[in-house]
PDB file of C-alpha atoms in Angstrom:
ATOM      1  CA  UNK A  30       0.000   0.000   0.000  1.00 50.00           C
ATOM      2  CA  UNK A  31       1.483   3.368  -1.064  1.00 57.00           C
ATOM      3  CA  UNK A  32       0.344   5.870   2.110  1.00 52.00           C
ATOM      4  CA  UNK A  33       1.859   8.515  -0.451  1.00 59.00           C
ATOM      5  CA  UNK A  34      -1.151   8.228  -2.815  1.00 62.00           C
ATOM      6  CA  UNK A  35      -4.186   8.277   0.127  1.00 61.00           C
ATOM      7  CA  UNK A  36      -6.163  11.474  -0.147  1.00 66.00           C
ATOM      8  CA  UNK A  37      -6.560  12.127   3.866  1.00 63.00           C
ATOM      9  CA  UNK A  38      -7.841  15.449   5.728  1.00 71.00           C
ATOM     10  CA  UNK A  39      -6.311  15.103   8.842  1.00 69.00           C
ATOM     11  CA  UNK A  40      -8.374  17.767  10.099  1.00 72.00           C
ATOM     12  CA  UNK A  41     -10.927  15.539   9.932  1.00 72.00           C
ATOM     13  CA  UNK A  42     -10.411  12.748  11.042  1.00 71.00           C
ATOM     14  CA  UNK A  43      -7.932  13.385  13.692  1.00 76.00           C
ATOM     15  CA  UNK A  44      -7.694  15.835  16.777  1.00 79.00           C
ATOM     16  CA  UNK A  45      -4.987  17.108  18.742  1.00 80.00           C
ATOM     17  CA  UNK A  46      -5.057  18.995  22.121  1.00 80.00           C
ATOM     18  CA  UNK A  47      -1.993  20.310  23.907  1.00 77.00           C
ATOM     19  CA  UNK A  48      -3.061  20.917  27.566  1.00 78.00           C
ATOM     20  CA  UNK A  49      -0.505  21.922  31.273  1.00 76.00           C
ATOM     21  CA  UNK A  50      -0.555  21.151  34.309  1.00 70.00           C
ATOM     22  CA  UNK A  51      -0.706  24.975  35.258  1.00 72.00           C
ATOM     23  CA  UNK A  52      -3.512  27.626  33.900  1.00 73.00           C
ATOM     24  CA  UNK A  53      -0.728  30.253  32.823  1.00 73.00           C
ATOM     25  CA  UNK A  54       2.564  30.143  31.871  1.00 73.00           C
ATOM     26  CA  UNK A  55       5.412  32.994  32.184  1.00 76.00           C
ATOM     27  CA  UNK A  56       7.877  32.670  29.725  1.00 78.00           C
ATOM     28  CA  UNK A  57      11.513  33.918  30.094  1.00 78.00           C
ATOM     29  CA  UNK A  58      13.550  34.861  27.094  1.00 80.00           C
ATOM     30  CA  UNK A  59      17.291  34.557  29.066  1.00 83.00           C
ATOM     31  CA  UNK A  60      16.264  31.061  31.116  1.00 82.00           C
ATOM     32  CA  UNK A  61      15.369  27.797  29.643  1.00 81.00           C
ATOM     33  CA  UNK A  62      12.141  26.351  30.745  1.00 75.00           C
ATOM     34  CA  UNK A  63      11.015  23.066  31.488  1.00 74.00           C
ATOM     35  CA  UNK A  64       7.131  22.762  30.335  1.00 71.00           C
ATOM     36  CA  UNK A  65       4.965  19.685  31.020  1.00 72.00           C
ATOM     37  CA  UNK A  66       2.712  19.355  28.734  1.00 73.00           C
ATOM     38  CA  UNK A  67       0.081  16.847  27.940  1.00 75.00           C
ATOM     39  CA  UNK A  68      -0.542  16.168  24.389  1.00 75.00           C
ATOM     40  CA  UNK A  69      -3.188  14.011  23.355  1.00 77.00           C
ATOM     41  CA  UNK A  70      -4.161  12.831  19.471  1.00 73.00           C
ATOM     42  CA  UNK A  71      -7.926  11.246  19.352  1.00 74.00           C
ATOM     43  CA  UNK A  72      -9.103   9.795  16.171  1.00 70.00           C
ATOM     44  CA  UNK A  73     -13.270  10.968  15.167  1.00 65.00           C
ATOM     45  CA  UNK A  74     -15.856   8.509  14.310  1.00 54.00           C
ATOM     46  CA  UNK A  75     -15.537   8.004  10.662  1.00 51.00           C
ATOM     47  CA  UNK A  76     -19.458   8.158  10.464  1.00 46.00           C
ATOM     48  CA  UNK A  77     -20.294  11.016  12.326  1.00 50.00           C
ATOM     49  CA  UNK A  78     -17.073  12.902  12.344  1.00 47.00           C
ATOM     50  CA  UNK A  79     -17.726  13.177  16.200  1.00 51.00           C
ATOM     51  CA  UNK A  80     -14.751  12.590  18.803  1.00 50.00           C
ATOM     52  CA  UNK A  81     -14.290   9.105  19.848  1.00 50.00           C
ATOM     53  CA  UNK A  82     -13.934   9.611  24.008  1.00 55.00           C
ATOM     54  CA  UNK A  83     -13.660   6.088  25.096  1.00 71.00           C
ATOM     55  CA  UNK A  84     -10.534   4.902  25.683  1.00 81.00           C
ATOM     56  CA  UNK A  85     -10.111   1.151  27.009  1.00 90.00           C
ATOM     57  CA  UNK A  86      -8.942   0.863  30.860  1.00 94.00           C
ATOM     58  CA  UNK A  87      -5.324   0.504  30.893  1.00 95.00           C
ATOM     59  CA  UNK A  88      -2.837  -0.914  34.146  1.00 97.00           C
ATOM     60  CA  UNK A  89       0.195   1.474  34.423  1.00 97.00           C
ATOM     61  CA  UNK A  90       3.042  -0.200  36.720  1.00 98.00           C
ATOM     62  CA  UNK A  91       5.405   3.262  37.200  1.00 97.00           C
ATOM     63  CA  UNK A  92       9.002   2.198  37.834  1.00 97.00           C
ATOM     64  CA  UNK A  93      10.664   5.608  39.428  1.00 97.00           C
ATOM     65  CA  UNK A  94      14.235   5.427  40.376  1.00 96.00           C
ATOM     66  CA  UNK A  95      14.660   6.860  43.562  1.00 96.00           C
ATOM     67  CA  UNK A  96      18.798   6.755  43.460  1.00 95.00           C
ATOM     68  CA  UNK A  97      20.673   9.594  44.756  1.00 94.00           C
ATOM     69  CA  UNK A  98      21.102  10.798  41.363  1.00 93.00           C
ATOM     70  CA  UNK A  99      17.353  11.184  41.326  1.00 95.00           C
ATOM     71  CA  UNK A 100      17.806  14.175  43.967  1.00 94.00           C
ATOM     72  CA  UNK A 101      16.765  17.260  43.644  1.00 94.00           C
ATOM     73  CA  UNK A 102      15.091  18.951  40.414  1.00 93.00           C
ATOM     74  CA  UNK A 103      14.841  15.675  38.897  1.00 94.00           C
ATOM     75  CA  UNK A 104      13.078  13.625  41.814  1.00 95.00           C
ATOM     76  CA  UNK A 105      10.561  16.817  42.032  1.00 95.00           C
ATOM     77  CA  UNK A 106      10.205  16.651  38.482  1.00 93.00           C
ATOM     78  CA  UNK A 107       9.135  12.665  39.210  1.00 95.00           C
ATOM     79  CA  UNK A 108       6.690  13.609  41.575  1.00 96.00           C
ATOM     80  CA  UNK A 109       5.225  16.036  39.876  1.00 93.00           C
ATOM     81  CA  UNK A 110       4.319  13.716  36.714  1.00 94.00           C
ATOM     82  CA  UNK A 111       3.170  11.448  38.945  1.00 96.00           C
ATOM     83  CA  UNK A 112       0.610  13.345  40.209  1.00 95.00           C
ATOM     84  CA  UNK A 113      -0.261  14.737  36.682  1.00 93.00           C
ATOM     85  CA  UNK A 114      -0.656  11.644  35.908  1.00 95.00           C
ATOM     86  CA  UNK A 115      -2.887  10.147  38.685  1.00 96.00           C
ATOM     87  CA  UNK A 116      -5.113  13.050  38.124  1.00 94.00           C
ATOM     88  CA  UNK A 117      -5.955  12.228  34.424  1.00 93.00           C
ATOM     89  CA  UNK A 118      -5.946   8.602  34.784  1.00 95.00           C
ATOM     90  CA  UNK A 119      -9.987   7.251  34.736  1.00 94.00           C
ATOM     91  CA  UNK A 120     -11.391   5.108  37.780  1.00 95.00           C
ATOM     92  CA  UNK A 121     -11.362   2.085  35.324  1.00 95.00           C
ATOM     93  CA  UNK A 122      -7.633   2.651  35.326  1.00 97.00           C
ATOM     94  CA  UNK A 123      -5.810   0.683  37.700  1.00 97.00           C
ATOM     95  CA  UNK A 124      -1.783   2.166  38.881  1.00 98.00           C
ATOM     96  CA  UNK A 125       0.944   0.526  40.734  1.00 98.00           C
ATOM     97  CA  UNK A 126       3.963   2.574  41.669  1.00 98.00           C
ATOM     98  CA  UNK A 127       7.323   0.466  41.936  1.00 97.00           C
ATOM     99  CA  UNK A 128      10.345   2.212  43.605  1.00 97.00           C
ATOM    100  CA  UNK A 129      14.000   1.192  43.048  1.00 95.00           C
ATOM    101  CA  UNK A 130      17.046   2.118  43.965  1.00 94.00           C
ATOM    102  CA  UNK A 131      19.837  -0.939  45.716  1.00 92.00           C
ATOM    103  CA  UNK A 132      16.729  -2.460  46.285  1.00 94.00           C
ATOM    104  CA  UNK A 133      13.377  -2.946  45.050  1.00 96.00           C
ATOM    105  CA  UNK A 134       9.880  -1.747  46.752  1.00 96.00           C
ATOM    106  CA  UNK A 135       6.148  -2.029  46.268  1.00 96.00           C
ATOM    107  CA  UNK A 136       4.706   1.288  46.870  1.00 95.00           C
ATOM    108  CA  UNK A 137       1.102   0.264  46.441  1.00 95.00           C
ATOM    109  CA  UNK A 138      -0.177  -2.464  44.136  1.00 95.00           C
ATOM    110  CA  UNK A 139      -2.577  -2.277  41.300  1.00 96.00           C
ATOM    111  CA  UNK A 140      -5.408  -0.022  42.554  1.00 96.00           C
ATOM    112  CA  UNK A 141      -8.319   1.284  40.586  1.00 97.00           C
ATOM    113  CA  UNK A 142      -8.046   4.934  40.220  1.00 97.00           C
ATOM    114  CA  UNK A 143     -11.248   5.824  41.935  1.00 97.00           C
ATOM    115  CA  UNK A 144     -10.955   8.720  43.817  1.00 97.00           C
ATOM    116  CA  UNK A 145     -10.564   7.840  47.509  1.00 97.00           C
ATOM    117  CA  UNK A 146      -7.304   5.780  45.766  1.00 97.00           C
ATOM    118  CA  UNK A 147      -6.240   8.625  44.007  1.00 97.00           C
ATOM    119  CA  UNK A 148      -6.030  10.242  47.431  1.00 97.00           C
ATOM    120  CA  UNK A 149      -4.357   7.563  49.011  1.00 96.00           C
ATOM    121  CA  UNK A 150      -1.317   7.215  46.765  1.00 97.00           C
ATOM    122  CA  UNK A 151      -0.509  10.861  46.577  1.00 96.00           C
ATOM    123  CA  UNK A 152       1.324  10.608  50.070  1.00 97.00           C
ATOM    124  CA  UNK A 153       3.394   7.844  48.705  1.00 97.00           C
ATOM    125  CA  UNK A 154       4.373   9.614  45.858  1.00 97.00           C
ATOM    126  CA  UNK A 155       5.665  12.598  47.731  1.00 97.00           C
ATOM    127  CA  UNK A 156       7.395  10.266  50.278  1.00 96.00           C
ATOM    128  CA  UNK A 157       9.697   9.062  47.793  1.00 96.00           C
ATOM    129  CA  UNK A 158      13.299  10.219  48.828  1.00 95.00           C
ATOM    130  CA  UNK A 159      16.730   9.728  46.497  1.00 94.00           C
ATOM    131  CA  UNK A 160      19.210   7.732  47.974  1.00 93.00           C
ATOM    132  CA  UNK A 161      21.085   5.110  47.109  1.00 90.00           C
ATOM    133  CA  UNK A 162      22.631   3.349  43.969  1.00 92.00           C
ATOM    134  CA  UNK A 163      20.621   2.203  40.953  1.00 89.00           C
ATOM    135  CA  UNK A 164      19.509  -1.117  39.724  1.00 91.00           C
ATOM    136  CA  UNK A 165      17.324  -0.532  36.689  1.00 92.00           C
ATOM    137  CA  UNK A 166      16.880  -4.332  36.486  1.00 93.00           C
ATOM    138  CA  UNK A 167      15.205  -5.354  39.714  1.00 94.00           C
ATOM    139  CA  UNK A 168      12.605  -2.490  38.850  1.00 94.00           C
ATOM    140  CA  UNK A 169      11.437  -3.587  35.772  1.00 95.00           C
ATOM    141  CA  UNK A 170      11.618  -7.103  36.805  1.00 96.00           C
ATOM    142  CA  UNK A 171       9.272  -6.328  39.915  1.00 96.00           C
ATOM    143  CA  UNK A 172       7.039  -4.530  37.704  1.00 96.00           C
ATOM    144  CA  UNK A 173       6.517  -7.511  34.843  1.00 96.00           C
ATOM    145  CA  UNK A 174       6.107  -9.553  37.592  1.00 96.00           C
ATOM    146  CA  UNK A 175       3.220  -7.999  38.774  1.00 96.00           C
ATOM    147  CA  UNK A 176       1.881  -7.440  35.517  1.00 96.00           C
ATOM    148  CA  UNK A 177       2.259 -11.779  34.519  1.00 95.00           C
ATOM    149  CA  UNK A 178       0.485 -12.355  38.041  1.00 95.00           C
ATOM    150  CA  UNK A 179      -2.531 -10.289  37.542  1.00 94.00           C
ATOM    151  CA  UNK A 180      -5.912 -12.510  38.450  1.00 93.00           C
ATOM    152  CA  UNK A 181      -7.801  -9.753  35.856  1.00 93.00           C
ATOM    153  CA  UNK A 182      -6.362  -7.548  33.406  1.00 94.00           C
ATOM    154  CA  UNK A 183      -7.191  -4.561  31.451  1.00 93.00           C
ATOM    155  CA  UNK A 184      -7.425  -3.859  27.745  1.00 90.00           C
ATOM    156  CA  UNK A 185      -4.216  -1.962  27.726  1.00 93.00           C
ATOM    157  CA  UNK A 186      -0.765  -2.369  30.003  1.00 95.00           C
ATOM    158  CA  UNK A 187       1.869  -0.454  30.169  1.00 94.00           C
ATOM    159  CA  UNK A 188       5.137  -0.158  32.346  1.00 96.00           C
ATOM    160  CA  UNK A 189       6.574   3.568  32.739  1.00 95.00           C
ATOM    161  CA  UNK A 190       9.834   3.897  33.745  1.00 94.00           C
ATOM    162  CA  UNK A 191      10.725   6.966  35.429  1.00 94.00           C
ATOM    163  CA  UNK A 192      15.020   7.340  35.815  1.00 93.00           C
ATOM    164  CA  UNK A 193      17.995   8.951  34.351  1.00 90.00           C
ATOM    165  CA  UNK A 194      19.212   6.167  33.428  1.00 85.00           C
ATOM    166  CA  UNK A 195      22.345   6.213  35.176  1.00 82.00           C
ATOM    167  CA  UNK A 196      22.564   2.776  36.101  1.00 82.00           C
ATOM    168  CA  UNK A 197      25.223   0.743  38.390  1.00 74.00           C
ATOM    169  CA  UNK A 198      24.976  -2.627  37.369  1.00 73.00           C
TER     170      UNK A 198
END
């Protein structure tokens, strides 16, 4: 198939938002800025030519590095996508955060994202301290673990790994 030939609008059959975490944004022109954005590309109902808003229910293991080199700007940076992204995620989601460092730990398991959860995993997220070495390995292990041991499972699974890739072993 030669994509090269298809006549496609993509104004019309695709749509593509760009939204942040904050209302307003002041821009500097003498500092570089870090800007988290979301962006998000939803395909329309060929039929209607109305947005599709379903999504299927995903599980999201998060595997965040907590190693010393995670200190500072970078381990804020962490926790603040992590709570971006526990706000946006639907209560048919399900999230389990995974911390690593030496050593491996189970923050919380697979929980739906209803609400009172959503509450109850933001104080894990900001106890998260860096310290440590780093073992990339035993995160993503843990993680794929818990995702092959699942009694139910969701459309959709994903493992997001959070580091900077400076790894020890």
């Amino acid at each position: 198939l030669d994509v090269s030939k298809l006549k496609l609008n993509l104004e019309e059959i695709l749509k593509c938002t760009l939204s942040s975490q904050t209302p307003a944004i002041k821009l500097s022109s003498t500092n570089n800025q870090t800007l988290p954005v979301l962006i998000s590309l939803n395909t329309k109902v060929e039929e209607t030519k109305e947005e599709v808003s379903y999504r299927p229910p995903i599980d999201l293991v998060c595997v965040i590095d907590t190693s010393g080199s995670m200190s500072g700007e970078k381990m804020k940076l962490v926790k603040e996508s992590l709570k971006y992204l526990v706000s946006i995620l639907e209560p048919s989601d399900r999230l389990a955060l995974v911390t690593f460092a030496n050593s491996v730990h189970m923050l919380s398991n697979l929980l739906t994202m209803t609400e009172s959860n959503k509450e109850s995993i933001r104080p894990l997220i900001e106890s998260m301290v860096a310290t440590g070495g780093t073992d990339i390995h035993i995160g993503l292990e843990t993680a794929l673990r818990l995702l092959q041991q699942r009694k139910s499972k969701n459309k959709v699974s994903s493992i997001f790994l959070l580091s900077d890739g400076q790894d020890n072993n």
